[in-house]
Amino acid sequence: MKSTSHHDRRDENVPSAALLLLVGGERVAGGGAPLEVEDPFSATTLTRLPVADDAQVDAAVAAARAAARAWGQTPAAERGAMLHELARRLRARTDDIARVMTLEGGKPFVENRDELRQAAGTLDYFAELGRSSAGRVVPPVEPTQLSLVVREPIGVVACITPWNFPVLLLIWKLAPALAAGNTLVCKPSELTPLSTLMLAECVEHLPAGVVNFVAGAGDVGQALVDDERVDCVAFTGSIETGRKVAAGCATRLARVNLELGGKDPFIVCSDMSAELDVVARAGAWTAYFNAGQVCSGAERFYVPADLHDEFVERLVARSDELVIGDPLEATTDVGPLISRAQREKVIIQLEQAVAAGAQILSGGSIPEGAGAGHFLSPTVVSLAPLATPLLDHETFGPVAPVVRVRGLDHAIEQANSTSYGLGCSVFTRDIRNIVRCIRELRTGMIWFNDPLTENDASPFGGVKQSGLGRELGEEGLAAFQETKRVHIESHLGVKDWWFPYGGG
Ligand code: NAD
């Protein structure tokens, strides 16, 4: 492990745009108690953000409600043009926003800049898709009739997001929801609210009330979930909170989309013996990207017995050469974890695995020289297939547990053995393995030979407890549309199946 030098960041100010809410088109200071936003690199307070008070949350929902009719009736091409403009503004602000994302989230600047570029691309994708998906025409019952399936906005959508990809995961909701004609109230994570509030400057060209930003913790999220005027809740976060959101929506039968946790497997097939260097590099990247705090990052590796030792050796070498340190440095590969509590959770999982017989082959400790922040060294663990949280609960840290398996049957059985079902990465060139994995893996996504690559046109989401619904692609737009069935008879006349049944 190498470490980078530290930027002195205390002289850098958080821009004022990051400290104001957006309610009904007005930038306003939160009326609630100040929230301490931490810089996870230095483990010191970055800034204090006054959060939204009850009246501001209420006003944000009221503004979204008031704007819903006109926005829903705005021609789709006009809405699309405004989304393209939002993408342009986001690209113009990329470096400023990425810097604040780095300060509040600890994710390397390079990864944050990439997140924003990807978010701008998603806006462009839905700007176009929204123009061409107003429904369909289906064959009618009689030739004198027309049968239409009309897609309409749902109304007011609450977007509740986590801290690990604060902008991208919001844009995966905002772009399709706006393209479909809905209005929004967005609530970022209390750990990373600043970058989302900066987006308020990129939506100034939209009519007032179409997008509103509030800030606060779970109580603000819960207030949105419980608000009768909110027609749909789009949520990304933990399974535990997802259950509360689903329960709140169930009480009043509101629409809900849930993107929840993952425990993604990474399967190496036996035909990879000559390619283990590529496989180990891919493995290190998907396990340690954003310090392992990625819902679809690999969290358990299944490797056939004959390749296990060489794979582990290569993975350890890749782990040890990573540069850990200040996420603002362009050469830093791995930054701190989001919080002390998150690091503690990962360390406890490692201790439990060791107590059950696992061996830590690299890392597993708090690195020296990286700074006072919430760092944990990239960690390779070797263990048998056993019931331990490191193998069957989400970890969300820079840890690569490697399990020796007998072959693909055993790997698939293990991969399917948890209550998660987000994604899975598989390395093979053998078409027979590919077809088997597609048929047998119980996940919402599979990446062959290229982990974590996203595609705006391809739906993202999980099965089992990893979520309900999909983001991105046509499915991601449909998630924000209601369906209205329309039947039109062009020949007015009495039907012979109407009353009276006795004839007449
Ligand atoms: P979290 O569940 O703690 O918080 C997510 C959001 O919910 C935050 O904005 C939080 O303030 C809000 N919230 C908390 N309590 C609430 C309540 N009662 N009602 C409404 N909102 C409430 O999750 P987190 O720690 O911020 O994020 C990490 C989790 O997100 C991980 O489990 C990760 O796997 C998951 N995640 C999933 C995906 C995906 O697409 N499947 C992507 C990224 C992250």
Coordinates of C-alpha atoms and ligand atoms in Angstrom, one line a residue, residues 160-164 169 187-190 216-218 221-222 225 235-239 241 244-245 259-262 295 394 396 422 460 466, ligand 1:
I160 CA -34.8 9.6 -1.4
T161 CA -31.1 8.8 -2.0
P162 CA -28.0 7.4 -0.3
W163 CA -24.5 8.8 0.1
N164 CA -22.4 6.5 -2.0
L169 CA -28.5 7.8 -8.1
K187 CA -34.0 14.4 -0.3
P188 CA -30.3 13.5 -0.3
S189 CA -28.6 11.5 2.4
E190 CA -27.7 13.5 5.5
G216 CA -32.5 16.4 6.5
A217 CA -32.2 12.9 8.0
G218 CA -34.6 10.0 8.0
G221 CA -37.6 11.1 4.3
Q222 CA -40.3 9.6 6.4
V225 CA -43.2 8.8 2.5
F235 CA -35.9 5.1 -2.9
T236 CA -32.3 3.9 -3.0
G237 CA -30.7 2.8 0.3
S238 CA -30.4 0.0 2.8
I239 CA -32.8 -3.0 3.0
T241 CA -34.8 1.6 5.5
K244 CA -39.9 1.2 6.4
V245 CA -40.4 3.1 3.1
E259 CA -33.1 -0.1 -5.0
L260 CA -31.6 -1.8 -2.0
G261 CA -28.5 -3.6 -0.8
G262 CA -26.3 -6.1 -2.6
C295 CA -24.2 -1.8 -4.0
E394 CA -23.7 -6.6 2.8
F396 CA -19.8 -2.1 2.1
L422 CA -28.7 -7.5 -7.2
F460 CA -30.6 -1.6 -13.3
S466 CA -32.2 -6.3 -3.3
Ligands
NAD1 P1 -30.0 4.4 4.3 O1 -31.1 3.4 4.1 O2 -29.4 4.5 5.6 O3 -30.4 5.8 3.8 C1 -30.9 6.1 2.5 C2 -31.8 7.3 2.5 O4 -33.0 7.1 3.3 C3 -31.2 8.5 3.2 O5 -31.5 9.7 2.5 C4 -31.8 8.6 4.6 O6 -31.9 9.8 5.2 C5 -33.2 8.1 4.2 N1 -34.0 7.6 5.3 C6 -33.6 7.0 6.5 N2 -34.7 6.6 7.2 C7 -35.8 6.9 6.5 C8 -37.1 6.7 6.7 N3 -37.6 6.1 7.8 N4 -38.0 7.0 5.7 C9 -37.6 7.6 4.5 N5 -36.2 7.8 4.3 C10 -35.4 7.5 5.2 O7 -28.9 4.0 3.2 P2 -27.4 4.6 3.1 O8 -26.6 4.1 4.2 O9 -27.5 6.0 2.8 O10 -26.9 3.9 1.7 C11 -26.3 2.7 1.6 C12 -27.2 1.6 1.2 O11 -27.8 1.9 -0.1 C13 -26.5 0.3 1.0 O12 -27.3 -0.8 1.6 C14 -26.4 0.1 -0.5 O13 -26.4 -1.2 -0.9 C15 -27.7 0.8 -0.9 N6 -27.6 1.1 -2.3 C16 -28.3 0.5 -3.2 C17 -28.2 0.8 -4.6 C18 -29.0 0.1 -5.6 O14 -29.2 0.7 -6.7 N7 -29.5 -1.1 -5.4 C19 -27.3 1.8 -5.0 C20 -26.5 2.4 -4.0 C21 -26.7 2.1 -2.7

